[in-house]
Coordinates of C-alpha atoms and ligand atoms in Angstrom, one line a residue:
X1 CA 139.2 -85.3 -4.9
X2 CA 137.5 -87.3 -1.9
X3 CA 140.0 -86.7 0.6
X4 CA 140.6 -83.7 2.8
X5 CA 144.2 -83.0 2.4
X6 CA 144.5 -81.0 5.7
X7 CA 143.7 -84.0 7.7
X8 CA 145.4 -86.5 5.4
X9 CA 148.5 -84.5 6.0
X10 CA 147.9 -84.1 10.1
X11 CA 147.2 -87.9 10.3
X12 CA 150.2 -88.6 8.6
X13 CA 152.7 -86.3 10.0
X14 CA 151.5 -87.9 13.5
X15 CA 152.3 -91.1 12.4
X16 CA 155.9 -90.5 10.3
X17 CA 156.8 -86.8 11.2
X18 CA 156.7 -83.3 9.4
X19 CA 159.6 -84.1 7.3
X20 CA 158.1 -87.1 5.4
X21 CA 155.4 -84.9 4.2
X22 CA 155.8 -82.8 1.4
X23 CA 153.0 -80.5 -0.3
X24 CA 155.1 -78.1 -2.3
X25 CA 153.2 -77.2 -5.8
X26 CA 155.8 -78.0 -8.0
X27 CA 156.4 -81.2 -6.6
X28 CA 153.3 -82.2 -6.7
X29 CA 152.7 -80.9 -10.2
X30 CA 156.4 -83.2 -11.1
X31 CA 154.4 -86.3 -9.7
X32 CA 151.0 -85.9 -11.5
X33 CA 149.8 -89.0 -13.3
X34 CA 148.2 -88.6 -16.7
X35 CA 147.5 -85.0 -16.0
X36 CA 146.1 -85.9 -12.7
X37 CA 147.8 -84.2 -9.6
X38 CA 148.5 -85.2 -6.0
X39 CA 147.8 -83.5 -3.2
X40 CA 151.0 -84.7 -1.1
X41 CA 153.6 -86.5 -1.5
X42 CA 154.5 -88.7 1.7
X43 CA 158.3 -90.6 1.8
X44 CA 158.2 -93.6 4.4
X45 CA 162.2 -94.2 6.2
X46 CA 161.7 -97.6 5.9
X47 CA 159.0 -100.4 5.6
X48 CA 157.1 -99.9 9.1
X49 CA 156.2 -96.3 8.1
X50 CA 155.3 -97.6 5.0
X51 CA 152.5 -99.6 6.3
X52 CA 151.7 -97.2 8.8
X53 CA 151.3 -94.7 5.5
X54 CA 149.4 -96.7 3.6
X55 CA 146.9 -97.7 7.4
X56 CA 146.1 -93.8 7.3
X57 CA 145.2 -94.2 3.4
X58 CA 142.7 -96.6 4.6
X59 CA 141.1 -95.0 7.4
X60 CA 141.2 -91.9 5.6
X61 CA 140.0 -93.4 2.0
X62 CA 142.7 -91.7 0.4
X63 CA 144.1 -92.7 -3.5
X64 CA 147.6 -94.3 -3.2
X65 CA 149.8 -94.1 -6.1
X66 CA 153.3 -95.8 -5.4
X67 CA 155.9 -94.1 -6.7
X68 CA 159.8 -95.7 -7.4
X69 CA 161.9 -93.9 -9.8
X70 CA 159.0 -92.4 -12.0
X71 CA 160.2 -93.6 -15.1
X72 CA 157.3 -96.0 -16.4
X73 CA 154.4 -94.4 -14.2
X74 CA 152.6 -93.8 -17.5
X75 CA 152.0 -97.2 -17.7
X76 CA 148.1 -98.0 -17.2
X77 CA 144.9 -96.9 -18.1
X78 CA 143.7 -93.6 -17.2
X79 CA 143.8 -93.2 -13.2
X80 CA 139.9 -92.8 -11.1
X81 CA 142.0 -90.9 -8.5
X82 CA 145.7 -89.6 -8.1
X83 CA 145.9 -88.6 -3.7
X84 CA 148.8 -89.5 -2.5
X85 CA 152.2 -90.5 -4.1
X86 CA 154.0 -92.7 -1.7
X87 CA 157.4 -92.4 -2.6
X88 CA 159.7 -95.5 -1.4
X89 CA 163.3 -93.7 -2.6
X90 CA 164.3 -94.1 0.9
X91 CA 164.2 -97.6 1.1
X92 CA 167.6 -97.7 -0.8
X93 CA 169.1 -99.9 1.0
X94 CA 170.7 -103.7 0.5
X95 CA 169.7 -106.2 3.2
X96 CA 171.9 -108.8 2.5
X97 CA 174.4 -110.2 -0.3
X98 CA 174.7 -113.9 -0.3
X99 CA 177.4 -114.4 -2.5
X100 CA 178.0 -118.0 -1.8
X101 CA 174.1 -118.5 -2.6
X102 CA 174.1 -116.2 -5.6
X103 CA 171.1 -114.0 -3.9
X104 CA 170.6 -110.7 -2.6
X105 CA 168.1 -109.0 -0.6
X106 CA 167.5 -105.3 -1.3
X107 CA 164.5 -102.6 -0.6
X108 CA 162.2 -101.6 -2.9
X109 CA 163.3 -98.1 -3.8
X110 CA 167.2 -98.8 -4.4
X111 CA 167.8 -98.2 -8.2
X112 CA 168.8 -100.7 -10.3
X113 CA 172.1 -98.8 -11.1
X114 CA 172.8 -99.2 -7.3
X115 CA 172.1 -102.5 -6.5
X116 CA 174.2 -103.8 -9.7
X117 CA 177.5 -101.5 -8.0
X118 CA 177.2 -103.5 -4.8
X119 CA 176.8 -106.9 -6.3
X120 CA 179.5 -106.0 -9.0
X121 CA 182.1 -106.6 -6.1
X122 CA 181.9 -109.9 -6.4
X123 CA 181.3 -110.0 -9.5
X124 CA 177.5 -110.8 -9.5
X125 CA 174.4 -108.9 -11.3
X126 CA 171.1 -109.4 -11.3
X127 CA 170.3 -109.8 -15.4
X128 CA 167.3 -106.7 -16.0
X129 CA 167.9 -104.7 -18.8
X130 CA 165.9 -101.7 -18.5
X131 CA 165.5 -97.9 -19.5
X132 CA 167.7 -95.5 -17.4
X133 CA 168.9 -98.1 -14.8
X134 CA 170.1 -95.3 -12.4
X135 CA 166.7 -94.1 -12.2
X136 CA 164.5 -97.0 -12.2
X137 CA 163.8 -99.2 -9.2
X138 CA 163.7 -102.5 -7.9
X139 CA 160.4 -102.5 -6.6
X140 CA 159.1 -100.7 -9.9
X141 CA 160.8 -102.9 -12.3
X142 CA 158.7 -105.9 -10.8
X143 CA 156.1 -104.1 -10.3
X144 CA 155.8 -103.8 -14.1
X145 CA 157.2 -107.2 -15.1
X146 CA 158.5 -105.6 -18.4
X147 CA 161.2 -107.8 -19.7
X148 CA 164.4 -106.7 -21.5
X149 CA 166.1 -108.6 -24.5
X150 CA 168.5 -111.3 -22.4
X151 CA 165.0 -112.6 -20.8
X152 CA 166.2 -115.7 -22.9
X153 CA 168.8 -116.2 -21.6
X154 CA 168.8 -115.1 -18.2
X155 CA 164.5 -115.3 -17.1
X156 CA 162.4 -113.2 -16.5
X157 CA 161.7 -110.8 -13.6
X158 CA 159.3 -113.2 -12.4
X159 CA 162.0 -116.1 -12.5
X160 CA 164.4 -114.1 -11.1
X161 CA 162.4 -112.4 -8.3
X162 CA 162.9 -115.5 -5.6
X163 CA 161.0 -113.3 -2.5
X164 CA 159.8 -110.3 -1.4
X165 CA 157.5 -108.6 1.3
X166 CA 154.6 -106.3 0.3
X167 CA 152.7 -104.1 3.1
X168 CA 149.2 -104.5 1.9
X169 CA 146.3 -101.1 1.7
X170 CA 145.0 -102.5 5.2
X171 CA 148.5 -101.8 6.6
X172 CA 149.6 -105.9 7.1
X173 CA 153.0 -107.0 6.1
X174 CA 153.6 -110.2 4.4
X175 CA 156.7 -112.1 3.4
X176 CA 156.3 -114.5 0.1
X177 CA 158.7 -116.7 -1.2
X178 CA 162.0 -117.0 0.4
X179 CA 166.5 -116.8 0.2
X180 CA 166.7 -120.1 -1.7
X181 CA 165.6 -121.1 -5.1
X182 CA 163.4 -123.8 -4.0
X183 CA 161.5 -122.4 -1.2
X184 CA 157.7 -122.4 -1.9
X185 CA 155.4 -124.9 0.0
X186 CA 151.8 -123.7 -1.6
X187 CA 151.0 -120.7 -3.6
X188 CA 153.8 -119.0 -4.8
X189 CA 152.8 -115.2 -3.9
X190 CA 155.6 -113.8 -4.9
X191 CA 154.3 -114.6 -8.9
X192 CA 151.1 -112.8 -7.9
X193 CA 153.0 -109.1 -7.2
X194 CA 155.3 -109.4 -9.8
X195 CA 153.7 -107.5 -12.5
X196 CA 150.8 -106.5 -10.5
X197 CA 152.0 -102.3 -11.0
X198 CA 150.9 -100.9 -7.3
X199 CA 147.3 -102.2 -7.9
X200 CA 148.0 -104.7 -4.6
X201 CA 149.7 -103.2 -2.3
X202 CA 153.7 -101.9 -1.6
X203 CA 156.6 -103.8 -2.0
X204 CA 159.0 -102.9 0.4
X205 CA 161.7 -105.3 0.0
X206 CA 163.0 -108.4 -2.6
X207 CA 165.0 -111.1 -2.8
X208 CA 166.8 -111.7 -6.2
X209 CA 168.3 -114.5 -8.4
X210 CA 172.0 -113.3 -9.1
X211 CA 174.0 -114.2 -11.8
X212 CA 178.0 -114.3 -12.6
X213 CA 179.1 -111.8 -14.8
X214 CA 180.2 -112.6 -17.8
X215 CA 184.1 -112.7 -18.1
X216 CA 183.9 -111.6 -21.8
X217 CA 180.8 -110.2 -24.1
X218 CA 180.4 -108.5 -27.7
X219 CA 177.9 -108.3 -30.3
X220 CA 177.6 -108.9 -34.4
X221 CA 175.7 -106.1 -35.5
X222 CA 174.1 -106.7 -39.2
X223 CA 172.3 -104.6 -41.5
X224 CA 170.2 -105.7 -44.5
X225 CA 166.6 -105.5 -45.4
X226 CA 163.6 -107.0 -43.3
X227 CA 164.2 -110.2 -45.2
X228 CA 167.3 -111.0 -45.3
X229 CA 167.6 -110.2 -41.2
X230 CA 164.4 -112.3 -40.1
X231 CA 165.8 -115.0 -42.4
X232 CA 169.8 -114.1 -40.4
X233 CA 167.4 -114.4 -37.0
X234 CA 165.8 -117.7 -38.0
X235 CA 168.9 -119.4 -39.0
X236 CA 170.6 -118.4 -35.8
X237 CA 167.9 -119.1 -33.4
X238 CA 167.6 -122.5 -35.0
X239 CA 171.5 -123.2 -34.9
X240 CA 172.9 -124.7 -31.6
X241 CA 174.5 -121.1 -31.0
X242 CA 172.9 -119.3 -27.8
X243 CA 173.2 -116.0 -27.9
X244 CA 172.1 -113.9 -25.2
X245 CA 169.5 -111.6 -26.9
X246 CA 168.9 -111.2 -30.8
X247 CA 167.0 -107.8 -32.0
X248 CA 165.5 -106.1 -35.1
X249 CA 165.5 -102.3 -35.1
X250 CA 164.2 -99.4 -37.6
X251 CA 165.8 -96.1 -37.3
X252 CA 167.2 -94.2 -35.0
X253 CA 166.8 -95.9 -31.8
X254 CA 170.2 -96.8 -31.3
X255 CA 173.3 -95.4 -33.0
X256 CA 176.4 -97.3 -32.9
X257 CA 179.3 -95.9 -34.6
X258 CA 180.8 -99.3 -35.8
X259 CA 177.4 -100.5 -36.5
X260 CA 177.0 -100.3 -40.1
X261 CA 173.9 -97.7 -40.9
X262 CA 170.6 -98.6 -42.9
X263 CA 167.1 -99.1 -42.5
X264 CA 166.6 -102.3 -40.7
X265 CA 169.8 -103.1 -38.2
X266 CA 170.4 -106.4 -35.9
X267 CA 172.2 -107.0 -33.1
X268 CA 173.3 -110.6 -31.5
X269 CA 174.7 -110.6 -28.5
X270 CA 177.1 -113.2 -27.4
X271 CA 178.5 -113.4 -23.6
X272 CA 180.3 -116.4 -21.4
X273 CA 183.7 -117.2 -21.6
X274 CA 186.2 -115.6 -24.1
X275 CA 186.2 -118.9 -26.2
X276 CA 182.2 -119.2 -26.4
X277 CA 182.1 -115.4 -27.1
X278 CA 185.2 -115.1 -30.5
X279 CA 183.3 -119.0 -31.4
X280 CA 179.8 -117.3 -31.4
X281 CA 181.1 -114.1 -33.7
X282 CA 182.6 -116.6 -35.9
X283 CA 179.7 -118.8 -36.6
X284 CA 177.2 -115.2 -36.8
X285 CA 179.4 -113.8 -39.3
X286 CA 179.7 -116.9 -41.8
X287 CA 176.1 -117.0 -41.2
X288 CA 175.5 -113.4 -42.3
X289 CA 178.3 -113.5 -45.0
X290 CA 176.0 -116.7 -46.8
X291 CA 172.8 -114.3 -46.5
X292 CA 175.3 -110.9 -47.9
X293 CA 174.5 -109.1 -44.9
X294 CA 177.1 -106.1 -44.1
X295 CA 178.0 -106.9 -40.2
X296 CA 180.7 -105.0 -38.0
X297 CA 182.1 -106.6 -34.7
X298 CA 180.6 -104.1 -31.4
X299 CA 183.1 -104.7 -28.5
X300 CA 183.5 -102.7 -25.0
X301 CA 182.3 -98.9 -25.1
X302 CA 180.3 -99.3 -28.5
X303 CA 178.7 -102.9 -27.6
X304 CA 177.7 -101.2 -24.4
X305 CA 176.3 -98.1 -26.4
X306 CA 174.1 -100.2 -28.7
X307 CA 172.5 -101.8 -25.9
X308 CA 171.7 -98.5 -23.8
X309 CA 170.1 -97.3 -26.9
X310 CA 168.1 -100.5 -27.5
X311 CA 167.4 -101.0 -23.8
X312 CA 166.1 -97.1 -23.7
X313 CA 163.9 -97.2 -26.7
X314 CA 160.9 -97.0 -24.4
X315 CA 161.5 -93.8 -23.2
X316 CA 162.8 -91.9 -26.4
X317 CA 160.0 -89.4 -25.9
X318 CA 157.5 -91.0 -28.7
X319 CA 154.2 -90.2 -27.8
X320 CA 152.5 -93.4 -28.5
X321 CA 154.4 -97.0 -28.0
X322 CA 152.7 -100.4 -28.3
X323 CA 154.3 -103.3 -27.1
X324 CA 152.9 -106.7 -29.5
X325 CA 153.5 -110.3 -28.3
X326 CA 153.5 -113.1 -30.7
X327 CA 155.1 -116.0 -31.2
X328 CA 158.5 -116.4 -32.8
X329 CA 157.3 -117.3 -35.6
X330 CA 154.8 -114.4 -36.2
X331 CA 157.1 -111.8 -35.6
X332 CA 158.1 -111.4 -39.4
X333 CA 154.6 -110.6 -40.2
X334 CA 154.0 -108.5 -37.9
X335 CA 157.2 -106.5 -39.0
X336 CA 155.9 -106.5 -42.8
X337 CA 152.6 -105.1 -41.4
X338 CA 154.4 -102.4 -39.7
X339 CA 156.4 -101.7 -42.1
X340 CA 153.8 -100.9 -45.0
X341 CA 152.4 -97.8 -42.3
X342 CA 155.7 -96.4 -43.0
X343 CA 154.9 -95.0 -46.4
X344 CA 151.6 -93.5 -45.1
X345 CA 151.1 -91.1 -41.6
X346 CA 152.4 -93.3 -39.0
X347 CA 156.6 -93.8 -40.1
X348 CA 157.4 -95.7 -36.6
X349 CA 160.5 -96.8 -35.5
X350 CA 160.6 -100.6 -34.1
X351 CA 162.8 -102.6 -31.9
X352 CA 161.7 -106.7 -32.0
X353 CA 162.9 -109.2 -29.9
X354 CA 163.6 -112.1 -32.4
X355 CA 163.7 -114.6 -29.5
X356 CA 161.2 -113.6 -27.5
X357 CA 158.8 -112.2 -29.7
X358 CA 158.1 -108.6 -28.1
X359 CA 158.0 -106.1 -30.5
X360 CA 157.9 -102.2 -29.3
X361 CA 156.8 -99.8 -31.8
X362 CA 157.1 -95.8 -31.5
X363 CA 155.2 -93.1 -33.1
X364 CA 155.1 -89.6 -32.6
X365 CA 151.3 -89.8 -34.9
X366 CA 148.8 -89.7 -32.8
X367 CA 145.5 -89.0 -34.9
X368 CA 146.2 -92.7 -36.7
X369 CA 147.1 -94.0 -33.1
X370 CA 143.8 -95.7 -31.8
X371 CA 142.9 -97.1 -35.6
X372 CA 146.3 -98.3 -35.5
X373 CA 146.2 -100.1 -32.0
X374 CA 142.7 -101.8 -33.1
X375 CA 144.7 -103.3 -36.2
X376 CA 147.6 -104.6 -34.5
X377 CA 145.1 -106.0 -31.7
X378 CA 143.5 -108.2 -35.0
X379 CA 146.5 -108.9 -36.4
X380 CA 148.0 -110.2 -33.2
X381 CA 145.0 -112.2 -32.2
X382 CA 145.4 -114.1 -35.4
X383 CA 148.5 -115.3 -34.5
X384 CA 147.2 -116.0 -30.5
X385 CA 149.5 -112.9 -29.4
X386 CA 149.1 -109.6 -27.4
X387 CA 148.9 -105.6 -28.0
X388 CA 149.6 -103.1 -25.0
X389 CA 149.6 -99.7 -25.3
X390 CA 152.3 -98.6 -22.8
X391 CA 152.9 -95.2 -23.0
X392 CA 150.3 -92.7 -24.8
X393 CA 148.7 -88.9 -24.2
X394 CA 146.0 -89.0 -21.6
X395 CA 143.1 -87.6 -24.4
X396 CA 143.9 -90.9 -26.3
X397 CA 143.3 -93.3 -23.4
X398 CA 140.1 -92.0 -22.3
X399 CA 138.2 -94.1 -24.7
X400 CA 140.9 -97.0 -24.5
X401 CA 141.9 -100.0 -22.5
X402 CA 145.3 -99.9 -22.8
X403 CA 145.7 -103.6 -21.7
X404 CA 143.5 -104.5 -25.0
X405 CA 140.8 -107.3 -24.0
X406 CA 140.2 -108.7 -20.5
X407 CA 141.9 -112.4 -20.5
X408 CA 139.5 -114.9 -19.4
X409 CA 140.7 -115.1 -16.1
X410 CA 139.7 -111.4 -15.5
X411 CA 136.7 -112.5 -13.1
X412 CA 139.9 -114.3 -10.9
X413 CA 141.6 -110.7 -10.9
X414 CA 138.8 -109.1 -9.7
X415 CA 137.7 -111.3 -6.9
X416 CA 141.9 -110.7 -6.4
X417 CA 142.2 -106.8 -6.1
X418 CA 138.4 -107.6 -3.9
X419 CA 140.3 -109.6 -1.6
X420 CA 143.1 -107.2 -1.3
X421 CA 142.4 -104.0 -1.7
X422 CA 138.1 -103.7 -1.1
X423 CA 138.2 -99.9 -0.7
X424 CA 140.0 -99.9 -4.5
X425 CA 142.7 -97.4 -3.7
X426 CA 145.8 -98.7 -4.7
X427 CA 146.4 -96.9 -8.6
X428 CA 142.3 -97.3 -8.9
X429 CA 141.4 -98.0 -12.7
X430 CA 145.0 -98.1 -14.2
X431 CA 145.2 -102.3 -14.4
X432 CA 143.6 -104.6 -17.1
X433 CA 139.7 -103.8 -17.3
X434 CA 140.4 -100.5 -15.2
X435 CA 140.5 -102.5 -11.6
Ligands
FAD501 C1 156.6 -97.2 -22.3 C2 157.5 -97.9 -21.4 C3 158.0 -99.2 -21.8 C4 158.9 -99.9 -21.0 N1 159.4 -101.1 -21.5 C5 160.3 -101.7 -20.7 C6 160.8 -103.0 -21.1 O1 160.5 -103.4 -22.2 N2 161.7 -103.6 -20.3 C7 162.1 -103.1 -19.2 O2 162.9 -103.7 -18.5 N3 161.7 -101.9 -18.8 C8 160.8 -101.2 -19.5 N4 160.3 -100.0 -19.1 C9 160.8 -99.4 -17.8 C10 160.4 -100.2 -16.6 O3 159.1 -100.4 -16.6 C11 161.0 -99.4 -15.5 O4 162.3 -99.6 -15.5 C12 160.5 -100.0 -14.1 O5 159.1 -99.9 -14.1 C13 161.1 -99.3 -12.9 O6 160.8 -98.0 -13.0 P1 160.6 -97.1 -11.7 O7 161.3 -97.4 -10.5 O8 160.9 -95.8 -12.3 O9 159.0 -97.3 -11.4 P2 157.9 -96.2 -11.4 O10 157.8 -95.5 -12.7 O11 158.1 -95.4 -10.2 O12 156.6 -97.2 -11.1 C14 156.2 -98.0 -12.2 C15 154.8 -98.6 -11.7 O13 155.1 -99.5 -10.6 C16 154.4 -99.0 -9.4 N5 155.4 -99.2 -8.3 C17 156.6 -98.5 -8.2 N6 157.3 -98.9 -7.1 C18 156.5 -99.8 -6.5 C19 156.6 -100.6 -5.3 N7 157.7 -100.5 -4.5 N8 155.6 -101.4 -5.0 C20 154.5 -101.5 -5.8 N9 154.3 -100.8 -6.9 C21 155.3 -100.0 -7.3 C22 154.0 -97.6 -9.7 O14 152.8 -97.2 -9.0 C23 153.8 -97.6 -11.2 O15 152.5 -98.1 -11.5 C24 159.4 -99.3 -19.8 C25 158.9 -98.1 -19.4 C26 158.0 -97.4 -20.2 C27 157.5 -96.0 -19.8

């Protein structure tokens, strides 16, 4: 450790008080990173302490890890330094709800959970579907820029993210983007943070895209073998129908009651109004009746179920998951590839979004793990797609990237994380080519 945590903790405790320092040993030892331990864990009121926090980091050239709700810290390659964990749970707050405008301002740290309670008043949301929304944070979700399956219909988290303000390592506050839609003259900084996991600086506060809720929703769930379904997703994502997300899944990552059991399962989601939602389950089923798939209706609690389970896939507890990319297209023979490691050591369970073209894989084999990433990284690259490994044990990502190969733009990134963070303290060595 380069810091001295004595005078980390002085310096700090001059600046934001005694109470928003803690150095107790089991809460630093339930905020370690891949097996790497803090040595205090500082909790900013609100965004000026948060600057002022991360100005002591830098005069005292201390490691900052930001920390939301904890649930996808995994995510990155091994850490060069784990210091501090700033904690932004107490910026829980909403700024403002523009209901007229369809936007909201909220801090970082309120959960997802949260924020979707106060906007459900007017019957707004903000469309994310992630693991455990009552844990998981604003500022974390776009911090990692992983999408859920109605990115299709909805955007992404970078199409929904409209503004936000970051306090940088040197301690500066900045405001990107703005409260309307079309607000950017120049470079839109707000696309640079999203996804940019803590390796920038803090984001203390964003402005979000809302959405109407649906007044009715419900899902066809189908189950047949790999064929028949990726023929059943083809058909439907060629159709004029729009569902709002379409996925294939392998065991038991979700478990509906009305949901018919077998191997290989689907689910389409339809929601909109009552008459798009009953036309949509119509159309699915004739479709699936031509292709002799067996299908049951989900509606209320058992559509909701089905998509907690899909939505929480990630953090099931397998110790290894890669997340592929491909296009559309691809995705059926990346399935059949995956599917043939089932007979030998590996038996993972999948969830693929047919419209999107993610595919998560889980695996609780981690000997086969690295061989396994390399040939999903060749396979994928034939078809111009992507492998991550997002979550995996810390002895298996010491001799990994988990990003897979630098883009070509990796020389931009790094004259990037130069520009904003010289002293390299923000998560050092956990982003793509360990910057
Ligand atoms: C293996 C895995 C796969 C996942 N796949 C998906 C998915 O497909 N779709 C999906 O929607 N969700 C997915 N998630 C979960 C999603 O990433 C989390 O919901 C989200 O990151 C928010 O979690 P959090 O608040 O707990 O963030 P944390 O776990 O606290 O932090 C996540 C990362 O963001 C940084 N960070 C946190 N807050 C801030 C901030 N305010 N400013 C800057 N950096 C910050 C942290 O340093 C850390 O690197 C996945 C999680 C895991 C572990």
């Amino acid at each position: 450790m380069k810091v001295d945590p004595d005078r980390l903790a002085s310096r700090l405790e001059a600046e934001l008080g005694r109470a928003a320092v803690r150095r107790q040993p089991e809460l630093l030892a339930a905020r370690a990173v891949d097996g790497l331990y803090p040595c205090l864990i500082c909790s900013p009121a609100n965004a000026e302490e948060v600057s002022a926090a991360l100005q002591v980091c830098s005069e005292t050239d201390a490691a900052v890890t930001p920390w939301g709700g904890g649930t996808a810290v995994q995510i990155g390659n091994l850490p060069e330094r784990v210091e501090i964990i700033i904690d932004v749970s107490k910026l829980n707050h909403l700024v403002e709800h523009d209901d007229a405008n369809l936007t909201a301002i909220v801090q970082s740290g309120i959960t997802l959970a949260a924020s979707q309670e106060i906007t459900a008043g007017a019957r707004q949301f903000v469309p994310f579907d992630v693991p455990n929304p009552q844990r998981s944070t604003i500022g974390g979700i776009v911090a990692g820029n992983l999408n859920g399956a109605r990115r299709v219909c909805y955007g992404s988290v970078r199409d929904l993210v409209i503004g936000m303000k970051v306090a940088l390592p040197t301690g500066e506050h900045i405001k990107a983007g703005g409260k309307v839609v079309k607000n950017v003259a120049g470079y839109d900084m707000c696309k640079l943070f999203v996804g940019s996991l803590g390796t920038l600086g803090i984001i203390t506060e964003v402005t979000l895209r809302l959405t109407p809720l649906p007044q009715a929703e419900a899902t066809l769930a189908a189950s047949g073998d790999l064929l028949q379904l990726s023929e059943f997703a083809g058909e439907i994502l060629d159709s004029v129908l729009l569902p709002s997300a379409t996925v294939l899944w392998k065991s038991e990552t979700s478990s509906s009651s009305e949901a018919p059991q077998s191997g290989w399962q689907m689910a389409v989601r339809a929601e909109g109004f009552a008459e798009q939602v009953s036309r949509h389950l119509r159309d699915l089923q004739l479709m699936a009746e031509r292709l002799s798939l067996r299908t049951a209706v989900c509606s209320t609690a058992a559509h909701e179920k089905l998509w907690a389970g899909i939505c929480d896939f990630p953090l099931l507890g397998h110790e290894v998951v890669f997340r592929v990319t491909v296009p559309r297209s691809a995705i059926a023979d990346l399935l059949r590839c995956v599917q043939d490691w089932d007979s030998t050591d590996f038996s993972p369970a999948i969830v693929a979004d047919m419209a999107a073209g993610a595919i998560w894989i889980g695996s609780n084999e981690i000997r086969s793990a690295a061989a396994r990433f390399a040939q999903l990284r060749s396979k994928a690259a034939r078809h111009k797609g992507h492998v991550v490994l997002l979550d995996a044990p810390a002895d298996l990502k010491r001799d990994l990237d988990i990003w897979g190969l630098a883009p070509e733009a990796f020389f931009l990134m790094r004259r990037i994380k130069q520009q904003f963070d010289p002293q390299r303290l923000m998560n050092p060595g956990r982003f793509v080519g360990r910057l």
